[in-house]
Amino acid sequence: MERFPSDSARENLENVLKQGGELAKQLQLHLEPQSSSQETLFYLLNEILNTYDRALALLKHGGTGGGAPPGFGGAMVAVMSDSPGSPLTGSPHSSHSDQEDEARRISLEKRVPSSQLDDGHSWRKYGQKDILRSNYPRGYYRCTNGKGCLARKQVQRLDEDPTAYEVTYKGLHTCHNNPPIPVIHPQNELNKPLSHGNQINQSQQEPFLNIQTSLKIIGSSSDTQDHTPSSSNFNPENNPIFSDDHLLCEDYLLDFMNPAAPELNFFNDY
DNA sequence: ACAATTTGACCCCA
DNA sequence: TGGGGTCAAATTGT
Ligand SMILES: [Zn+2]
C-alpha cells in the first residue's frame, strides 16, 4: 500500500479508471434523450462495472498486464438485439434461462481505426471465417477474464476502408464481481440431480437484467414502438471524448440496418 | 510445460 | 441449402 511498484502500473490504473469515467459519460449521454435502447444502457453499465472491477484488480496485485489504452471510451454506435419477438411461452430445448439468453444475445457495434483494436479486455481468438462478399475474414474472440464469461467480440476489417475495423461486441461480461446476472455455471461433472436444494438462484432476479421485463413493458404499452434502435439524433456537438481520431456518426446504423445502402463513404480518415 | 492461434469440421437457423 | 458462428485438434508461440 505504499508506492506503486512502477509508474506503468499506476498509469495503467489511471487509464482504466479514465475508461470507466468515459463510459459513464457515454451512459449519461444516452440517458438524456430517449435515443437509446435499454440494451445500450445496460451494456454500457455492464462495461463500467467491469472496468472498475479491473481497476481494483490492478490495485490488488499490481499488474502491469492489461491496462486500457490511453484514450478510450470508444465511440459507440449502435446496439442491436435480435427481436425478442414473441415471448414463446414454451421455449423448448434450451439449457439457458431467458435472462442468460438475453445476456448473451445483447450486442453492440463499434467502428474503430486500426489503433484502438485493443480495448482493455483480454480476448482469445476462437475462430475465423471468410465472409461472403467481404474481402477480409472475420475474427471471433472470447473473453478470457473469467471462465464462463459470456462476452465475445468479432472483428472485421472493412472493405471500404481497410484502415478501419468493425468490432461487434456480443454478450455481457459475467467475468467480474458485479455480474449482470448470476450465471448458471456450466457445472458439468457431478450435477446434483435434485436431492440437494440448490440455493443458487436466490439473488437471481434481484440485481438487474430484467431487460426482458423492461422490454416487455415497453412493448405492452404500445407496440408501435419498434425497438428499432434509435434512428434518432445523437448530438455530435457534445462529444468531448476524442473528437479527433474516433469516428462517431449516427449514419452508421442507418447503413448497417439498410442493406439497400451499398456504398457509403463515411468517415474519411484524417 | 503451458497458453494462444490456426483451421477445417461441425452445427444451427433463415 | 449454404452462410455464419462455434468447436476442437493441430500447430505455433512463450
Ligand atoms: Zn468478460
mmCIF file of C-alpha atoms (C1' of nucleotides) and ligand atoms in Angstrom:
data_model
loop_
_atom_site.group_PDB
_atom_site.id
_atom_site.type_symbol
_atom_site.label_atom_id
_atom_site.label_comp_id
_atom_site.label_asym_id
_atom_site.label_seq_id
_atom_site.Cartn_x
_atom_site.Cartn_y
_atom_site.Cartn_z
ATOM 1 C CA MET A 1 0.000 0.000 0.000
ATOM 2 C CA GLU A 2 2.916 2.223 -0.253
ATOM 3 C CA ARG A 3 4.466 3.079 -3.501
ATOM 4 C CA PHE A 4 3.321 1.611 -6.680
ATOM 5 C CA PRO A 5 5.830 -0.807 -7.987
ATOM 6 C CA SER A 6 6.165 1.059 -11.189
ATOM 7 C CA ASP A 7 4.919 4.096 -12.906
ATOM 8 C CA SER A 8 3.472 1.964 -15.626
ATOM 9 C CA ALA A 9 1.302 0.193 -13.142
ATOM 10 C CA ARG A 10 -0.032 3.447 -11.838
ATOM 11 C CA GLU A 11 -0.512 4.635 -15.363
ATOM 12 C CA ASN A 12 -2.436 1.527 -16.224
ATOM 13 C CA LEU A 13 -4.688 2.019 -13.302
ATOM 14 C CA GLU A 14 -5.199 5.597 -14.256
ATOM 15 C CA ASN A 15 -6.176 4.628 -17.761
ATOM 16 C CA VAL A 16 -8.624 2.045 -16.618
ATOM 17 C CA LEU A 17 -10.254 4.472 -14.261
ATOM 18 C CA LYS A 18 -10.469 7.036 -17.001
ATOM 19 C CA GLN A 19 -12.064 4.459 -19.176
ATOM 20 C CA GLY A 20 -14.704 3.912 -16.576
ATOM 21 C CA GLY A 21 -15.308 7.610 -16.458
ATOM 22 C CA GLU A 22 -15.680 7.869 -20.178
ATOM 23 C CA LEU A 23 -18.091 5.014 -20.236
ATOM 24 C CA ALA A 24 -20.109 6.718 -17.574
ATOM 25 C CA LYS A 25 -20.161 9.857 -19.695
ATOM 26 C CA GLN A 26 -21.468 7.880 -22.588
ATOM 27 C CA LEU A 27 -24.124 6.451 -20.409
ATOM 28 C CA GLN A 28 -25.104 9.917 -19.333
ATOM 29 C CA LEU A 29 -25.186 10.990 -22.916
ATOM 30 C CA HIS A 30 -27.519 8.216 -23.751
ATOM 31 C CA LEU A 31 -29.643 8.989 -20.836
ATOM 32 C CA GLU A 32 -30.785 12.430 -21.763
ATOM 33 C CA PRO A 33 -32.682 11.648 -24.884
ATOM 34 C CA GLN A 34 -34.656 8.552 -25.226
ATOM 35 C CA SER A 35 -32.484 7.790 -28.123
ATOM 36 C CA SER A 36 -31.019 4.680 -26.728
ATOM 37 C CA SER A 37 -32.432 1.340 -26.095
ATOM 38 C CA GLN A 38 -32.337 -0.380 -22.797
ATOM 39 C CA GLU A 39 -29.776 -2.705 -24.180
ATOM 40 C CA THR A 40 -27.393 0.110 -24.882
ATOM 41 C CA LEU A 41 -27.668 1.468 -21.412
ATOM 42 C CA PHE A 42 -27.357 -1.900 -19.911
ATOM 43 C CA TYR A 43 -24.376 -2.799 -21.953
ATOM 44 C CA LEU A 44 -22.567 0.380 -21.021
ATOM 45 C CA LEU A 45 -23.367 -0.121 -17.390
ATOM 46 C CA ASN A 46 -22.022 -3.614 -17.520
ATOM 47 C CA GLU A 47 -18.905 -2.304 -19.161
ATOM 48 C CA ILE A 48 -18.460 0.296 -16.465
ATOM 49 C CA LEU A 49 -18.773 -2.230 -13.708
ATOM 50 C CA ASN A 50 -16.308 -4.430 -15.443
ATOM 51 C CA THR A 51 -13.911 -1.541 -15.805
ATOM 52 C CA TYR A 52 -13.935 -0.673 -12.143
ATOM 53 C CA ASP A 53 -13.522 -4.258 -11.256
ATOM 54 C CA ARG A 54 -10.450 -4.409 -13.404
ATOM 55 C CA ALA A 55 -9.149 -1.308 -11.747
ATOM 56 C CA LEU A 56 -9.497 -2.957 -8.381
ATOM 57 C CA ALA A 57 -7.756 -5.996 -9.679
ATOM 58 C CA LEU A 58 -4.898 -3.820 -10.795
ATOM 59 C CA LEU A 59 -4.687 -2.380 -7.340
ATOM 60 C CA LYS A 60 -4.649 -5.712 -5.633
ATOM 61 C CA HIS A 61 -1.929 -7.378 -7.474
ATOM 62 C CA GLY A 62 -0.170 -4.597 -9.225
ATOM 63 C CA GLY A 63 -0.469 -5.825 -12.690
ATOM 64 C CA THR A 64 1.247 -4.130 -15.498
ATOM 65 C CA GLY A 65 -0.542 -6.609 -17.577
ATOM 66 C CA GLY A 66 -3.761 -5.425 -19.061
ATOM 67 C CA GLY A 67 -4.472 -1.812 -18.846
ATOM 68 C CA ALA A 68 -6.609 0.271 -21.017
ATOM 69 C CA PRO A 69 -5.150 2.242 -23.860
ATOM 70 C CA PRO A 70 -4.814 5.936 -23.058
ATOM 71 C CA GLY A 71 -7.768 7.395 -24.787
ATOM 72 C CA PHE A 72 -10.563 5.028 -24.673
ATOM 73 C CA GLY A 73 -14.242 5.090 -24.283
ATOM 74 C CA GLY A 74 -14.923 4.163 -27.793
ATOM 75 C CA ALA A 75 -17.393 5.930 -29.932
ATOM 76 C CA MET A 76 -20.137 3.510 -29.716
ATOM 77 C CA VAL A 77 -22.580 3.369 -32.440
ATOM 78 C CA ALA A 78 -25.496 1.122 -32.210
ATOM 79 C CA VAL A 79 -26.984 -1.685 -30.371
ATOM 80 C CA MET A 80 -28.859 -4.389 -31.954
ATOM 81 C CA SER A 81 -30.705 -7.096 -30.341
ATOM 82 C CA ASP A 82 -32.433 -9.833 -32.094
ATOM 83 C CA SER A 83 -36.090 -9.452 -31.975
ATOM 84 C CA PRO A 84 -37.086 -10.927 -28.700
ATOM 85 C CA GLY A 85 -40.235 -11.133 -30.655
ATOM 86 C CA SER A 86 -42.928 -13.310 -29.391
ATOM 87 C CA PRO A 87 -42.212 -14.438 -25.898
ATOM 88 C CA LEU A 88 -42.859 -18.003 -26.620
ATOM 89 C CA THR A 89 -44.251 -19.457 -23.517
ATOM 90 C CA GLY A 90 -42.599 -22.704 -24.101
ATOM 91 C CA SER A 91 -39.020 -22.185 -25.048
ATOM 92 C CA PRO A 92 -38.012 -25.632 -25.945
ATOM 93 C CA HIS A 93 -34.646 -27.231 -25.877
ATOM 94 C CA SER A 94 -32.645 -24.616 -24.128
ATOM 95 C CA SER A 95 -30.337 -25.153 -21.242
ATOM 96 C CA HIS A 96 -30.269 -21.430 -20.752
ATOM 97 C CA SER A 97 -32.559 -19.242 -18.805
ATOM 98 C CA ASP A 98 -34.260 -16.423 -20.590
ATOM 99 C CA GLN A 99 -32.108 -13.962 -18.750
ATOM 100 C CA GLU A 100 -28.920 -15.655 -19.651
ATOM 101 C CA ASP A 101 -30.129 -15.900 -23.175
ATOM 102 C CA GLU A 102 -30.644 -12.176 -23.379
ATOM 103 C CA ALA A 103 -27.338 -11.637 -21.663
ATOM 104 C CA ARG A 104 -25.537 -13.424 -24.402
ATOM 105 C CA ARG A 105 -27.644 -12.016 -27.188
ATOM 106 C CA ILE A 106 -27.142 -8.380 -26.394
ATOM 107 C CA SER A 107 -24.708 -6.807 -28.771
ATOM 108 C CA LEU A 108 -23.094 -3.548 -29.627
ATOM 109 C CA GLU A 109 -21.331 -2.485 -32.764
ATOM 110 C CA LYS A 110 -18.398 -0.150 -32.968
ATOM 111 C CA ARG A 111 -16.233 1.110 -35.740
ATOM 112 C CA VAL A 112 -12.668 1.780 -34.896
ATOM 113 C CA PRO A 113 -9.378 2.585 -36.587
ATOM 114 C CA SER A 114 -6.648 0.050 -36.586
ATOM 115 C CA SER A 115 -5.393 1.543 -33.418
ATOM 116 C CA GLN A 116 -7.785 1.031 -30.598
ATOM 117 C CA LEU A 117 -8.406 -2.508 -31.551
ATOM 118 C CA ASP A 118 -7.118 -3.115 -28.099
ATOM 119 C CA ASP A 119 -9.794 -2.348 -25.652
ATOM 120 C CA GLY A 120 -8.782 -3.077 -22.125
ATOM 121 C CA HIS A 121 -10.115 -6.601 -22.231
ATOM 122 C CA SER A 122 -8.375 -9.865 -22.731
ATOM 123 C CA TRP A 123 -9.667 -11.876 -25.622
ATOM 124 C CA ARG A 124 -8.797 -15.209 -27.060
ATOM 125 C CA LYS A 125 -9.435 -15.917 -30.678
ATOM 126 C CA TYR A 126 -11.570 -18.958 -31.224
ATOM 127 C CA GLY A 127 -12.455 -18.735 -34.852
ATOM 128 C CA GLN A 128 -12.132 -17.020 -38.161
ATOM 129 C CA LYS A 129 -14.435 -17.110 -41.113
ATOM 130 C CA ASP A 130 -14.448 -15.842 -44.614
ATOM 131 C CA ILE A 131 -17.496 -13.754 -45.136
ATOM 132 C CA LEU A 132 -19.390 -13.677 -48.331
ATOM 133 C CA ARG A 133 -18.699 -10.591 -50.371
ATOM 134 C CA SER A 134 -16.102 -9.430 -47.939
ATOM 135 C CA ASN A 135 -12.501 -9.190 -48.778
ATOM 136 C CA TYR A 136 -11.329 -9.750 -45.277
ATOM 137 C CA PRO A 137 -12.125 -12.555 -42.892
ATOM 138 C CA ARG A 138 -13.984 -12.084 -39.650
ATOM 139 C CA GLY A 139 -12.301 -12.943 -36.400
ATOM 140 C CA TYR A 140 -14.122 -14.353 -33.414
ATOM 141 C CA TYR A 141 -12.898 -13.679 -29.919
ATOM 142 C CA ARG A 142 -13.973 -14.693 -26.459
ATOM 143 C CA CYS A 143 -13.299 -13.020 -23.159
ATOM 144 C CA THR A 144 -10.708 -14.817 -21.090
ATOM 145 C CA ASN A 145 -11.075 -12.905 -17.889
ATOM 146 C CA GLY A 146 -13.329 -15.346 -16.226
ATOM 147 C CA LYS A 147 -14.092 -18.762 -17.347
ATOM 148 C CA GLY A 148 -17.730 -18.690 -18.072
ATOM 149 C CA CYS A 149 -17.813 -15.154 -19.350
ATOM 150 C CA LEU A 150 -20.429 -14.619 -21.979
ATOM 151 C CA ALA A 151 -18.693 -11.712 -23.636
ATOM 152 C CA ARG A 152 -17.474 -12.197 -27.160
ATOM 153 C CA LYS A 153 -16.473 -9.945 -29.948
ATOM 154 C CA GLN A 154 -15.997 -10.195 -33.638
ATOM 155 C CA VAL A 155 -13.662 -8.082 -35.655
ATOM 156 C CA GLN A 156 -13.929 -7.449 -39.328
ATOM 157 C CA ARG A 157 -11.774 -5.290 -41.488
ATOM 158 C CA LEU A 158 -13.781 -3.028 -43.697
ATOM 159 C CA ASP A 159 -13.699 -3.302 -47.425
ATOM 160 C CA GLU A 160 -14.364 0.350 -47.918
ATOM 161 C CA ASP A 161 -11.625 1.437 -45.637
ATOM 162 C CA PRO A 162 -9.069 -1.177 -44.767
ATOM 163 C CA THR A 163 -7.632 1.082 -42.141
ATOM 164 C CA ALA A 164 -10.768 0.640 -40.089
ATOM 165 C CA TYR A 165 -12.430 -2.307 -38.438
ATOM 166 C CA GLU A 166 -15.921 -3.086 -37.412
ATOM 167 C CA VAL A 167 -15.976 -4.523 -33.955
ATOM 168 C CA THR A 168 -19.136 -6.139 -32.735
ATOM 169 C CA TYR A 169 -19.317 -6.926 -29.056
ATOM 170 C CA LYS A 170 -21.723 -9.638 -28.129
ATOM 171 C CA GLY A 171 -22.769 -10.756 -24.722
ATOM 172 C CA LEU A 172 -22.346 -9.148 -21.358
ATOM 173 C CA HIS A 173 -19.305 -9.658 -19.204
ATOM 174 C CA THR A 174 -20.023 -12.062 -16.446
ATOM 175 C CA CYS A 175 -16.391 -12.343 -15.502
ATOM 176 C CA HIS A 176 -16.295 -9.620 -12.896
ATOM 177 C CA ASN A 177 -17.585 -9.135 -9.414
ATOM 178 C CA ASN A 178 -20.645 -7.275 -10.466
ATOM 179 C CA PRO A 179 -22.154 -9.743 -12.805
ATOM 180 C CA PRO A 180 -25.263 -8.584 -14.580
ATOM 181 C CA ILE A 181 -26.770 -11.925 -13.914
ATOM 182 C CA PRO A 182 -25.868 -14.865 -11.835
ATOM 183 C CA VAL A 183 -24.706 -17.171 -14.472
ATOM 184 C CA ILE A 184 -25.662 -20.708 -14.143
ATOM 185 C CA HIS A 185 -22.377 -22.414 -14.018
ATOM 186 C CA PRO A 186 -21.708 -24.981 -16.597
ATOM 187 C CA GLN A 187 -21.049 -27.237 -13.670
ATOM 188 C CA ASN A 188 -20.733 -30.359 -15.576
ATOM 189 C CA GLU A 189 -19.491 -33.454 -13.934
ATOM 190 C CA LEU A 190 -21.351 -34.294 -10.835
ATOM 191 C CA ASN A 191 -24.529 -32.477 -11.228
ATOM 192 C CA LYS A 192 -26.738 -32.501 -8.304
ATOM 193 C CA PRO A 193 -29.746 -34.350 -9.542
ATOM 194 C CA LEU A 194 -32.359 -32.891 -7.329
ATOM 195 C CA SER A 195 -31.685 -34.171 -3.933
ATOM 196 C CA HIS A 196 -29.966 -31.146 -2.575
ATOM 197 C CA GLY A 197 -31.886 -27.965 -2.743
ATOM 198 C CA ASN A 198 -29.702 -25.560 -4.576
ATOM 199 C CA GLN A 199 -29.856 -22.097 -3.259
ATOM 200 C CA ILE A 200 -28.088 -20.757 -6.238
ATOM 201 C CA ASN A 201 -30.767 -18.522 -7.523
ATOM 202 C CA GLN A 202 -31.783 -16.545 -4.592
ATOM 203 C CA SER A 203 -30.415 -13.272 -5.779
ATOM 204 C CA GLN A 204 -31.213 -14.170 -9.266
ATOM 205 C CA GLN A 205 -33.650 -11.561 -10.313
ATOM 206 C CA GLU A 206 -32.697 -9.131 -7.677
ATOM 207 C CA PRO A 207 -29.990 -7.104 -9.342
ATOM 208 C CA PHE A 208 -30.840 -6.254 -12.839
ATOM 209 C CA LEU A 209 -31.056 -7.830 -16.168
ATOM 210 C CA ASN A 210 -34.713 -7.532 -16.247
ATOM 211 C CA ILE A 211 -34.154 -6.382 -19.709
ATOM 212 C CA GLN A 212 -36.691 -8.685 -20.983
ATOM 213 C CA THR A 213 -39.113 -7.479 -18.422
ATOM 214 C CA SER A 214 -38.420 -3.910 -19.281
ATOM 215 C CA LEU A 215 -38.807 -4.547 -22.912
ATOM 216 C CA LYS A 216 -41.992 -6.338 -22.349
ATOM 217 C CA ILE A 217 -43.335 -3.378 -20.527
ATOM 218 C CA ILE A 218 -42.419 -1.093 -23.339
ATOM 219 C CA GLY A 219 -43.870 -3.407 -25.853
ATOM 220 C CA SER A 220 -47.039 -3.913 -23.973
ATOM 221 C CA SER A 221 -47.737 -0.259 -23.518
ATOM 222 C CA SER A 222 -47.686 0.302 -27.210
ATOM 223 C CA ASP A 223 -46.266 -1.978 -29.728
ATOM 224 C CA THR A 224 -45.977 0.881 -32.118
ATOM 225 C CA GLN A 225 -42.615 1.219 -30.543
ATOM 226 C CA ASP A 226 -40.407 -0.708 -32.738
ATOM 227 C CA HIS A 227 -37.402 -1.128 -30.690
ATOM 228 C CA THR A 228 -35.700 -0.015 -33.781
ATOM 229 C CA PRO A 229 -32.632 1.239 -32.131
ATOM 230 C CA SER A 230 -32.509 4.914 -32.144
ATOM 231 C CA SER A 231 -32.517 6.233 -35.584
ATOM 232 C CA SER A 232 -32.890 9.360 -33.585
ATOM 233 C CA ASN A 233 -30.409 12.031 -33.009
ATOM 234 C CA PHE A 234 -27.187 11.940 -31.309
ATOM 235 C CA ASN A 235 -25.693 15.235 -30.555
ATOM 236 C CA PRO A 236 -22.370 15.276 -32.182
ATOM 237 C CA GLU A 237 -21.552 18.585 -30.659
ATOM 238 C CA ASN A 238 -21.071 17.378 -27.204
ATOM 239 C CA ASN A 239 -18.798 14.583 -27.735
ATOM 240 C CA PRO A 240 -15.916 15.806 -25.717
ATOM 241 C CA ILE A 241 -14.311 12.479 -25.948
ATOM 242 C CA PHE A 242 -11.700 12.010 -28.548
ATOM 243 C CA SER A 243 -13.247 14.056 -31.176
ATOM 244 C CA ASP A 244 -10.057 13.551 -33.028
ATOM 245 C CA ASP A 245 -9.440 10.149 -34.206
ATOM 246 C CA HIS A 246 -12.571 8.381 -33.346
ATOM 247 C CA LEU A 247 -15.362 8.385 -35.662
ATOM 248 C CA LEU A 248 -18.785 8.691 -34.456
ATOM 249 C CA CYS A 249 -21.740 9.158 -36.613
ATOM 250 C CA GLU A 250 -25.324 8.371 -36.475
ATOM 251 C CA ASP A 251 -25.310 7.358 -40.058
ATOM 252 C CA TYR A 252 -23.649 4.119 -39.362
ATOM 253 C CA LEU A 253 -26.641 2.440 -38.039
ATOM 254 C CA LEU A 254 -28.641 3.581 -40.938
ATOM 255 C CA ASP A 255 -26.182 1.888 -43.121
ATOM 256 C CA PHE A 256 -25.819 -1.321 -41.341
ATOM 257 C CA MET A 257 -29.504 -1.645 -40.984
ATOM 258 C CA ASN A 258 -30.143 -0.723 -44.549
ATOM 259 C CA PRO A 259 -28.640 -3.239 -46.823
ATOM 260 C CA ALA A 260 -30.036 -1.085 -49.535
ATOM 261 C CA ALA A 261 -27.376 1.500 -48.962
ATOM 262 C CA PRO A 262 -24.429 -0.082 -50.599
ATOM 263 C CA GLU A 263 -21.769 2.477 -50.948
ATOM 264 C CA LEU A 264 -21.498 4.999 -48.264
ATOM 265 C CA ASN A 265 -18.276 6.651 -47.647
ATOM 266 C CA PHE A 266 -18.413 7.751 -44.157
ATOM 267 C CA PHE A 267 -15.645 8.967 -42.070
ATOM 268 C CA ASN A 268 -12.696 9.786 -44.086
ATOM 269 C CA ASP A 269 -9.558 9.105 -42.289
ATOM 270 C CA TYR A 270 -7.656 12.152 -41.407
ATOM 271 C "C1'" DA B 1 5.475 -27.203 -19.804
ATOM 272 C "C1'" DC B 2 1.673 -24.410 -20.890
ATOM 273 C "C1'" DA B 3 -1.104 -20.917 -23.492
ATOM 274 C "C1'" DA B 4 -2.662 -18.950 -27.586
ATOM 275 C "C1'" DT B 5 -3.727 -19.223 -32.542
ATOM 276 C "C1'" DT B 6 -4.940 -21.615 -36.735
ATOM 277 C "C1'" DT B 7 -8.016 -24.074 -39.438
ATOM 278 C "C1'" DG B 8 -11.367 -27.430 -41.218
ATOM 279 C "C1'" DA B 9 -15.298 -29.825 -39.390
ATOM 280 C "C1'" DC B 10 -19.480 -29.347 -37.358
ATOM 281 C "C1'" DC B 11 -23.913 -27.084 -36.072
ATOM 282 C "C1'" DC B 12 -27.741 -24.023 -36.437
ATOM 283 C "C1'" DC B 13 -31.031 -21.301 -38.489
ATOM 284 C "C1'" DA B 14 -33.115 -18.364 -42.155
ATOM 285 C "C1'" DT C 1 -29.003 -25.449 -48.583
ATOM 286 C "C1'" DG C 2 -25.495 -22.583 -47.552
ATOM 287 C "C1'" DG C 3 -23.714 -18.710 -44.890
ATOM 288 C "C1'" DG C 4 -22.249 -17.570 -40.479
ATOM 289 C "C1'" DG C 5 -20.935 -18.918 -35.684
ATOM 290 C "C1'" DT C 6 -18.501 -22.313 -32.780
ATOM 291 C "C1'" DC C 7 -15.674 -26.402 -31.547
ATOM 292 C "C1'" DA C 8 -11.547 -28.632 -31.128
ATOM 293 C "C1'" DA C 9 -7.436 -30.908 -32.917
ATOM 294 C "C1'" DA C 10 -3.262 -29.490 -34.666
ATOM 295 C "C1'" DT C 11 0.033 -26.138 -34.808
ATOM 296 C "C1'" DT C 12 2.647 -22.415 -33.249
ATOM 297 C "C1'" DG C 13 4.253 -19.251 -29.647
ATOM 298 C "C1'" DT C 14 6.446 -18.229 -24.697
HETATM 299 ZN ZN ZN D 1 -15.559 -10.982 -19.567
#
